[in-house]
PDB file of C-alpha atoms in Angstrom:
ATOM      1  CA  UNK M  29      90.216 103.954 103.420  1.00  0.00           C
ATOM      2  CA  UNK M  30      89.201 106.449 100.729  1.00  0.00           C
ATOM      3  CA  UNK M  31      86.358 105.330  98.535  1.00  0.00           C
ATOM      4  CA  UNK M  32      83.433 106.551  96.499  1.00  0.00           C
ATOM      5  CA  UNK M  33      80.421 106.101  98.814  1.00  0.00           C
ATOM      6  CA  UNK M  34      78.292 105.257  95.784  1.00  0.00           C
ATOM      7  CA  UNK M  35      80.668 102.510  94.635  1.00  0.00           C
ATOM      8  CA  UNK M  36      80.211  98.985  96.073  1.00  0.00           C
ATOM      9  CA  UNK M  37      82.857  97.217  98.134  1.00  0.00           C
ATOM     10  CA  UNK M  38      84.045  94.252  96.067  1.00  0.00           C
ATOM     11  CA  UNK M  39      85.229  90.998  97.603  1.00  0.00           C
ATOM     12  CA  UNK M  40      87.835  88.716  96.045  1.00  0.00           C
ATOM     13  CA  UNK M  41      85.136  86.831  94.183  1.00  0.00           C
ATOM     14  CA  UNK M  42      83.768  89.959  92.502  1.00  0.00           C
ATOM     15  CA  UNK M  43      84.957  91.348  89.180  1.00  0.00           C
ATOM     16  CA  UNK M  44      84.895  94.892  87.847  1.00  0.00           C
ATOM     17  CA  UNK M  45      85.440  95.665  84.176  1.00  0.00           C
ATOM     18  CA  UNK M  46      87.684  98.712  83.796  1.00  0.00           C
ATOM     19  CA  UNK M  47      87.813 100.827  80.633  1.00  0.00           C
ATOM     20  CA  UNK M  48      90.020  99.270  77.976  1.00  0.00           C
ATOM     21  CA  UNK M  49      93.590 100.379  78.794  1.00  0.00           C
ATOM     22  CA  UNK M  50      94.570 100.177  75.129  1.00  0.00           C
ATOM     23  CA  UNK M  51      92.090 102.981  74.426  1.00  0.00           C
ATOM     24  CA  UNK M  52      93.697 105.318  76.972  1.00  0.00           C
ATOM     25  CA  UNK M  53      95.678 108.213  75.522  1.00  0.00           C
ATOM     26  CA  UNK M  54      98.031 108.336  78.490  1.00  0.00           C
ATOM     27  CA  UNK M  55      98.789 106.275  81.559  1.00  0.00           C
ATOM     28  CA  UNK M  56      95.581 107.029  83.486  1.00  0.00           C
ATOM     29  CA  UNK M  57      92.752 104.644  82.619  1.00  0.00           C
ATOM     30  CA  UNK M  58      90.190 105.545  85.294  1.00  0.00           C
ATOM     31  CA  UNK M  59      89.620 107.525  88.490  1.00  0.00           C
ATOM     32  CA  UNK M  60      87.524 106.810  91.564  1.00  0.00           C
ATOM     33  CA  UNK M  61      86.047 103.621  92.952  1.00  0.00           C
ATOM     34  CA  UNK M  62      87.813 102.125  95.950  1.00  0.00           C
ATOM     35  CA  UNK M  63      90.685  99.869  96.973  1.00  0.00           C
ATOM     36  CA  UNK M  64      88.558  96.881  97.922  1.00  0.00           C
ATOM     37  CA  UNK M  65      90.122  93.456  97.207  1.00  0.00           C
ATOM     38  CA  UNK M  66      87.910  92.693  94.219  1.00  0.00           C
ATOM     39  CA  UNK M  67      88.561  96.110  92.690  1.00  0.00           C
ATOM     40  CA  UNK M  68      92.339  95.822  93.017  1.00  0.00           C
ATOM     41  CA  UNK M  69      92.499  92.225  91.764  1.00  0.00           C
ATOM     42  CA  UNK M  70      90.251  93.105  88.834  1.00  0.00           C
ATOM     43  CA  UNK M  71      92.557  95.971  87.935  1.00  0.00           C
ATOM     44  CA  UNK M  72      95.724  93.901  87.955  1.00  0.00           C
ATOM     45  CA  UNK M  73      94.415  91.136  85.715  1.00  0.00           C
ATOM     46  CA  UNK M  74      93.462  93.846  83.200  1.00  0.00           C
ATOM     47  CA  UNK M  75      96.923  95.404  83.258  1.00  0.00           C
ATOM     48  CA  UNK M  76      95.974  98.301  85.541  1.00  0.00           C
ATOM     49  CA  UNK M  77      97.157  99.342  88.996  1.00  0.00           C
ATOM     50  CA  UNK M  78      96.368 102.123  91.515  1.00  0.00           C
ATOM     51  CA  UNK M  79      98.971 104.874  91.763  1.00  0.00           C
ATOM     52  CA  UNK M  80      98.359 108.244  93.402  1.00  0.00           C
ATOM     53  CA  UNK M  81      99.742 110.647  95.985  1.00  0.00           C
ATOM     54  CA  UNK M  82      98.132 111.389  99.318  1.00  0.00           C
ATOM     55  CA  UNK M  83      96.274 114.465  98.057  1.00  0.00           C
ATOM     56  CA  UNK M  84      95.304 113.018  94.666  1.00  0.00           C
ATOM     57  CA  UNK M  85      92.067 111.316  93.689  1.00  0.00           C
ATOM     58  CA  UNK M  86      92.248 107.538  93.385  1.00  0.00           C
ATOM     59  CA  UNK M  87      93.876 107.030  89.969  1.00  0.00           C
ATOM     60  CA  UNK M  88      94.233 103.792  87.997  1.00  0.00           C
ATOM     61  CA  UNK M  89      97.188 103.517  85.626  1.00  0.00           C
ATOM     62  CA  UNK M  90      98.330 101.348  82.739  1.00  0.00           C
ATOM     63  CA  UNK M  91     101.606 102.857  81.485  1.00  0.00           C
ATOM     64  CA  UNK M  92     102.928 102.466  77.968  1.00  0.00           C
ATOM     65  CA  UNK M  93     105.527 101.007  77.759  1.00  0.00           C
ATOM     66  CA  UNK M  94     105.450  98.425  80.542  1.00  0.00           C
ATOM     67  CA  UNK M  95     108.592  97.214  82.300  1.00  0.00           C
ATOM     68  CA  UNK M  96     108.704  93.428  82.728  1.00  0.00           C
ATOM     69  CA  UNK M  97     111.129  90.633  83.516  1.00  0.00           C
ATOM     70  CA  UNK M  98     110.920  87.170  82.024  1.00  0.00           C
ATOM     71  CA  UNK M  99     112.531  84.785  84.555  1.00  0.00           C
ATOM     72  CA  UNK M 100     114.376  82.889  81.824  1.00  0.00           C
ATOM     73  CA  UNK M 101     116.220  86.117  80.988  1.00  0.00           C
ATOM     74  CA  UNK M 102     117.130  86.942  84.582  1.00  0.00           C
ATOM     75  CA  UNK M 103     120.607  88.456  84.815  1.00  0.00           C
ATOM     76  CA  UNK M 104     122.387  88.588  88.156  1.00  0.00           C
ATOM     77  CA  UNK M 105     125.165  91.207  88.035  1.00  0.00           C
ATOM     78  CA  UNK M 106     128.608  89.692  88.500  1.00  0.00           C
ATOM     79  CA  UNK M 107     129.403  91.695  91.636  1.00  0.00           C
ATOM     80  CA  UNK M 108     126.181  90.560  93.283  1.00  0.00           C
ATOM     81  CA  UNK M 109     126.779  86.986  92.166  1.00  0.00           C
ATOM     82  CA  UNK M 110     130.198  87.031  93.839  1.00  0.00           C
ATOM     83  CA  UNK M 111     128.727  88.487  97.012  1.00  0.00           C
ATOM     84  CA  UNK M 112     126.041  85.795  97.128  1.00  0.00           C
ATOM     85  CA  UNK M 113     128.699  83.056  97.137  1.00  0.00           C
ATOM     86  CA  UNK M 114     129.511  84.166 100.675  1.00  0.00           C
ATOM     87  CA  UNK M 115     125.967  84.504 102.012  1.00  0.00           C
ATOM     88  CA  UNK M 116     125.544  87.436 104.331  1.00  0.00           C
ATOM     89  CA  UNK M 117     121.774  87.570 104.409  1.00  0.00           C
ATOM     90  CA  UNK M 118     119.168  84.994 105.358  1.00  0.00           C
ATOM     91  CA  UNK M 119     116.251  85.165 102.912  1.00  0.00           C
ATOM     92  CA  UNK M 120     112.683  84.409 103.985  1.00  0.00           C
ATOM     93  CA  UNK M 121     109.180  84.980 102.653  1.00  0.00           C
ATOM     94  CA  UNK M 122     106.065  86.310 104.376  1.00  0.00           C
ATOM     95  CA  UNK M 123     107.774  86.488 107.761  1.00  0.00           C
ATOM     96  CA  UNK M 124     107.553  90.273 108.187  1.00  0.00           C
ATOM     97  CA  UNK M 125     105.105  91.631 105.630  1.00  0.00           C
ATOM     98  CA  UNK M 126     103.927  94.589 107.692  1.00  0.00           C
ATOM     99  CA  UNK M 127     107.487  95.672 108.490  1.00  0.00           C
ATOM    100  CA  UNK M 128     108.525  95.400 104.841  1.00  0.00           C
ATOM    101  CA  UNK M 129     105.485  97.411 103.762  1.00  0.00           C
ATOM    102  CA  UNK M 130     106.143 100.101 106.364  1.00  0.00           C
ATOM    103  CA  UNK M 131     109.830 100.284 105.466  1.00  0.00           C
ATOM    104  CA  UNK M 132     109.080 100.672 101.765  1.00  0.00           C
ATOM    105  CA  UNK M 133     106.776 103.570 102.623  1.00  0.00           C
ATOM    106  CA  UNK M 134     109.017 105.281 105.155  1.00  0.00           C
ATOM    107  CA  UNK M 135     112.629 104.986 103.962  1.00  0.00           C
ATOM    108  CA  UNK M 136     113.494 108.044 101.824  1.00  0.00           C
ATOM    109  CA  UNK M 137     114.633 107.596  98.221  1.00  0.00           C
ATOM    110  CA  UNK M 138     117.006 109.967  96.428  1.00  0.00           C
ATOM    111  CA  UNK M 139     115.111 112.497  94.330  1.00  0.00           C
ATOM    112  CA  UNK M 140     111.711 111.446  95.683  1.00  0.00           C
ATOM    113  CA  UNK M 141     109.537 113.513  97.991  1.00  0.00           C
ATOM    114  CA  UNK M 142     106.939 111.677 100.016  1.00  0.00           C
ATOM    115  CA  UNK M 143     105.604 108.252  99.093  1.00  0.00           C
ATOM    116  CA  UNK M 144     102.920 106.787  96.866  1.00  0.00           C
ATOM    117  CA  UNK M 145     102.375 104.071  99.509  1.00  0.00           C
ATOM    118  CA  UNK M 146      99.708 106.095 101.258  1.00  0.00           C
ATOM    119  CA  UNK M 147      97.771 105.036 104.340  1.00  0.00           C
ATOM    120  CA  UNK M 148      94.967 103.868 102.031  1.00  0.00           C
ATOM    121  CA  UNK M 149      97.371 101.781  99.963  1.00  0.00           C
ATOM    122  CA  UNK M 150      98.863 100.211 103.074  1.00  0.00           C
ATOM    123  CA  UNK M 151      95.433  99.280 104.367  1.00  0.00           C
ATOM    124  CA  UNK M 152      94.558  97.724 101.009  1.00  0.00           C
ATOM    125  CA  UNK M 153      97.828  95.768 100.950  1.00  0.00           C
ATOM    126  CA  UNK M 154      97.208  94.374 104.424  1.00  0.00           C
ATOM    127  CA  UNK M 155      93.754  93.178 103.401  1.00  0.00           C
ATOM    128  CA  UNK M 156      95.182  91.493 100.300  1.00  0.00           C
ATOM    129  CA  UNK M 157      97.910  89.915 102.436  1.00  0.00           C
ATOM    130  CA  UNK M 158      95.251  88.352 104.658  1.00  0.00           C
ATOM    131  CA  UNK M 159      93.503  87.113 101.520  1.00  0.00           C
ATOM    132  CA  UNK M 160      96.730  85.404 100.409  1.00  0.00           C
ATOM    133  CA  UNK M 161      97.647  87.526  97.378  1.00  0.00           C
ATOM    134  CA  UNK M 162     100.235  89.973  98.721  1.00  0.00           C
ATOM    135  CA  UNK M 163     103.641  88.614  99.694  1.00  0.00           C
ATOM    136  CA  UNK M 164     106.966  89.834 100.993  1.00  0.00           C
ATOM    137  CA  UNK M 165     110.533  88.598 100.717  1.00  0.00           C
ATOM    138  CA  UNK M 166     112.894  89.580 103.495  1.00  0.00           C
ATOM    139  CA  UNK M 167     116.686  89.787 103.830  1.00  0.00           C
ATOM    140  CA  UNK M 168     117.889  89.373 107.415  1.00  0.00           C
ATOM    141  CA  UNK M 169     121.258  90.267 108.890  1.00  0.00           C
ATOM    142  CA  UNK M 170     121.040  88.240 112.061  1.00  0.00           C
ATOM    143  CA  UNK M 171     117.757  89.270 113.666  1.00  0.00           C
ATOM    144  CA  UNK M 172     117.672  92.646 111.894  1.00  0.00           C
ATOM    145  CA  UNK M 173     115.551  93.214 108.804  1.00  0.00           C
ATOM    146  CA  UNK M 174     118.121  94.571 106.356  1.00  0.00           C
ATOM    147  CA  UNK M 175     115.984  94.850 103.233  1.00  0.00           C
ATOM    148  CA  UNK M 176     113.262  93.275 101.161  1.00  0.00           C
ATOM    149  CA  UNK M 177     110.391  93.809  98.789  1.00  0.00           C
ATOM    150  CA  UNK M 178     106.699  93.084  98.428  1.00  0.00           C
ATOM    151  CA  UNK M 179     104.180  92.539  95.674  1.00  0.00           C
ATOM    152  CA  UNK M 180     101.194  90.528  94.559  1.00  0.00           C
ATOM    153  CA  UNK M 181     100.973  87.147  92.882  1.00  0.00           C
ATOM    154  CA  UNK M 182      97.978  86.258  90.738  1.00  0.00           C
ATOM    155  CA  UNK M 183      98.326  82.916  88.999  1.00  0.00           C
ATOM    156  CA  UNK M 184     101.719  82.779  87.234  1.00  0.00           C
ATOM    157  CA  UNK M 185     102.345  86.542  87.387  1.00  0.00           C
ATOM    158  CA  UNK M 186     104.122  88.448  90.148  1.00  0.00           C
ATOM    159  CA  UNK M 187     103.435  92.174  90.307  1.00  0.00           C
ATOM    160  CA  UNK M 188     106.329  93.850  92.105  1.00  0.00           C
ATOM    161  CA  UNK M 189     105.344  96.891  94.142  1.00  0.00           C
ATOM    162  CA  UNK M 190     108.287  98.280  96.105  1.00  0.00           C
ATOM    163  CA  UNK M 191     111.561  97.390  97.801  1.00  0.00           C
ATOM    164  CA  UNK M 192     113.874  98.903 100.390  1.00  0.00           C
ATOM    165  CA  UNK M 193     117.423  98.472 101.669  1.00  0.00           C
ATOM    166  CA  UNK M 194     118.973  99.330 104.989  1.00  0.00           C
ATOM    167  CA  UNK M 195     122.218  97.602 104.029  1.00  0.00           C
ATOM    168  CA  UNK M 196     123.967  97.361 100.640  1.00  0.00           C
ATOM    169  CA  UNK M 197     122.829  94.462  98.435  1.00  0.00           C
ATOM    170  CA  UNK M 198     120.100  93.353 100.857  1.00  0.00           C
ATOM    171  CA  UNK M 199     117.058  93.874  98.625  1.00  0.00           C
ATOM    172  CA  UNK M 200     119.074  92.869  95.547  1.00  0.00           C
ATOM    173  CA  UNK M 201     119.957  89.561  97.190  1.00  0.00           C
ATOM    174  CA  UNK M 202     116.347  89.009  98.228  1.00  0.00           C
ATOM    175  CA  UNK M 203     115.143  89.573  94.675  1.00  0.00           C
ATOM    176  CA  UNK M 204     117.889  87.454  93.092  1.00  0.00           C
ATOM    177  CA  UNK M 205     117.063  84.527  95.378  1.00  0.00           C
ATOM    178  CA  UNK M 206     113.341  84.899  94.704  1.00  0.00           C
ATOM    179  CA  UNK M 207     113.583  85.247  90.928  1.00  0.00           C
ATOM    180  CA  UNK M 208     116.462  82.850  90.408  1.00  0.00           C
ATOM    181  CA  UNK M 209     115.610  79.995  92.759  1.00  0.00           C
ATOM    182  CA  UNK M 210     111.947  80.021  93.693  1.00  0.00           C
ATOM    183  CA  UNK M 211     109.650  81.893  91.314  1.00  0.00           C
ATOM    184  CA  UNK M 212     109.795  79.230  88.606  1.00  0.00           C
ATOM    185  CA  UNK M 213     109.072  76.511  91.175  1.00  0.00           C
ATOM    186  CA  UNK M 214     105.911  78.424  92.061  1.00  0.00           C
ATOM    187  CA  UNK M 215     104.758  78.214  88.455  1.00  0.00           C
ATOM    188  CA  UNK M 216     105.745  81.816  87.778  1.00  0.00           C
ATOM    189  CA  UNK M 217     106.243  82.999  84.209  1.00  0.00           C
ATOM    190  CA  UNK M 218     106.255  86.821  84.389  1.00  0.00           C
ATOM    191  CA  UNK M 219     107.436  89.531  86.786  1.00  0.00           C
ATOM    192  CA  UNK M 220     105.778  92.912  86.245  1.00  0.00           C
ATOM    193  CA  UNK M 221     107.863  95.873  87.406  1.00  0.00           C
ATOM    194  CA  UNK M 222     105.340  98.424  86.078  1.00  0.00           C
ATOM    195  CA  UNK M 223     107.729 101.244  85.095  1.00  0.00           C
ATOM    196  CA  UNK M 224     111.430 101.486  84.296  1.00  0.00           C
ATOM    197  CA  UNK M 225     113.998 101.479  87.093  1.00  0.00           C
ATOM    198  CA  UNK M 226     117.764 101.162  86.782  1.00  0.00           C
ATOM    199  CA  UNK M 227     117.658  98.583  89.559  1.00  0.00           C
ATOM    200  CA  UNK M 228     115.411  96.161  87.676  1.00  0.00           C
ATOM    201  CA  UNK M 229     117.105  96.875  84.352  1.00  0.00           C
ATOM    202  CA  UNK M 230     120.293  95.421  85.824  1.00  0.00           C
ATOM    203  CA  UNK M 231     118.385  92.190  86.442  1.00  0.00           C
ATOM    204  CA  UNK M 232     117.309  91.994  82.796  1.00  0.00           C
ATOM    205  CA  UNK M 233     113.894  93.659  82.856  1.00  0.00           C
ATOM    206  CA  UNK M 234     112.864  95.406  79.643  1.00  0.00           C
ATOM    207  CA  UNK M 235     110.160  97.607  78.210  1.00  0.00           C
ATOM    208  CA  UNK M 236     107.382  96.170  76.085  1.00  0.00           C
ATOM    209  CA  UNK M 237     104.414  98.007  74.614  1.00  0.00           C
ATOM    210  CA  UNK M 238     101.192  98.220  76.581  1.00  0.00           C
ATOM    211  CA  UNK M 239      99.436  96.289  73.829  1.00  0.00           C
ATOM    212  CA  UNK M 240     101.993  93.482  74.027  1.00  0.00           C
ATOM    213  CA  UNK M 241     101.740  93.466  77.817  1.00  0.00           C
ATOM    214  CA  UNK M 242      97.945  93.164  77.837  1.00  0.00           C
ATOM    215  CA  UNK M 243      98.105  90.276  75.387  1.00  0.00           C
ATOM    216  CA  UNK M 244     100.856  88.623  77.411  1.00  0.00           C
ATOM    217  CA  UNK M 245      98.748  88.840  80.567  1.00  0.00           C
ATOM    218  CA  UNK M 246      95.848  87.224  78.744  1.00  0.00           C
ATOM    219  CA  UNK M 247      98.038  84.301  77.692  1.00  0.00           C
ATOM    220  CA  UNK M 248      99.428  83.907  81.201  1.00  0.00           C
ATOM    221  CA  UNK M 249      96.014  83.814  82.848  1.00  0.00           C
ATOM    222  CA  UNK M 250      94.230  81.834  80.147  1.00  0.00           C
ATOM    223  CA  UNK M 251      96.389  78.818  80.888  1.00  0.00           C
ATOM    224  CA  UNK M 252      95.017  78.462  84.415  1.00  0.00           C
ATOM    225  CA  UNK M 253      91.428  79.722  84.129  1.00  0.00           C
ATOM    226  CA  UNK M 254      89.138  78.375  81.411  1.00  0.00           C
ATOM    227  CA  UNK M 255      86.432  80.999  81.967  1.00  0.00           C
ATOM    228  CA  UNK M 256      88.999  83.789  81.743  1.00  0.00           C
ATOM    229  CA  UNK M 257      90.265  82.378  78.466  1.00  0.00           C
ATOM    230  CA  UNK M 258      86.751  82.486  77.027  1.00  0.00           C
ATOM    231  CA  UNK M 259      85.337  85.683  78.514  1.00  0.00           C
ATOM    232  CA  UNK M 260      88.145  87.657  80.172  1.00  0.00           C
ATOM    233  CA  UNK M 261      86.303  87.326  83.502  1.00  0.00           C
ATOM    234  CA  UNK M 262      88.180  85.208  86.082  1.00  0.00           C
ATOM    235  CA  UNK M 263      86.556  82.324  87.895  1.00  0.00           C
ATOM    236  CA  UNK M 264      89.173  80.071  89.497  1.00  0.00           C
ATOM    237  CA  UNK M 265      92.035  82.545  89.011  1.00  0.00           C
ATOM    238  CA  UNK M 266      91.288  84.443  92.220  1.00  0.00           C
ATOM    239  CA  UNK M 267      91.140  81.139  94.105  1.00  0.00           C
ATOM    240  CA  UNK M 268      94.673  80.070  93.106  1.00  0.00           C
ATOM    241  CA  UNK M 269      96.827  81.263  95.982  1.00  0.00           C
ATOM    242  CA  UNK M 270     100.419  80.168  96.513  1.00  0.00           C
ATOM    243  CA  UNK M 271     101.834  79.457  99.966  1.00  0.00           C
ATOM    244  CA  UNK M 272     105.287  80.965  99.642  1.00  0.00           C
ATOM    245  CA  UNK M 273     106.473  79.454 102.921  1.00  0.00           C
ATOM    246  CA  UNK M 274     106.415  76.056 101.207  1.00  0.00           C
ATOM    247  CA  UNK M 275     109.180  77.216  98.830  1.00  0.00           C
ATOM    248  CA  UNK M 276     111.424  79.218 101.150  1.00  0.00           C
ATOM    249  CA  UNK M 277     113.439  77.448 103.862  1.00  0.00           C
TER     250      UNK M 277
END
């Protein structure tokens, strides 16, 4: 995994203070460091995420605006709603994380060359999966993985990373089931989609300013971590992991 040899490897209990994203002129907040668990978790709770191509330096972004979905405003398109009344796909969670991750990286997307899910990113995701933060939701057609998505949950916030489909409506069904039936039961209050996509816009996601997003994150995390509320440095937040298998049949 790429890293700055002079930068320490941070465990889940470590915290790194990034530059203030609200002071950034563009999307890029910082460069360098590494993709250790503590570094990545620290970034996400500050409204920052790693995003770079294979030949780029390690870049940390906080785009303005930010694309988010509030579960109470979830909209399931009528055609998808009709299709879900005759269930074609079996939806599970955390049953095939590595396959979902690999599929998101490997399946081509129209108008996109290559993938931002580099070998380094995949290695980081697998570490965070073992630590209990990364999750996947799968759509199965019989025994075949037809689609799905993955992302990270920290406290009440789910940070969506990527999705794929091998069959029409597979990933859409997986997301609709997750957001509509289970996320609220997990204590979830916000789904972060990072940047605009037509796909998530159809579900009701919308742009908010970076400033509003950072403040929203602070409110979300302050409710479950007293130290974070006082200092902005998490204490129990990185210990609050949700077992998704308890919510999915």
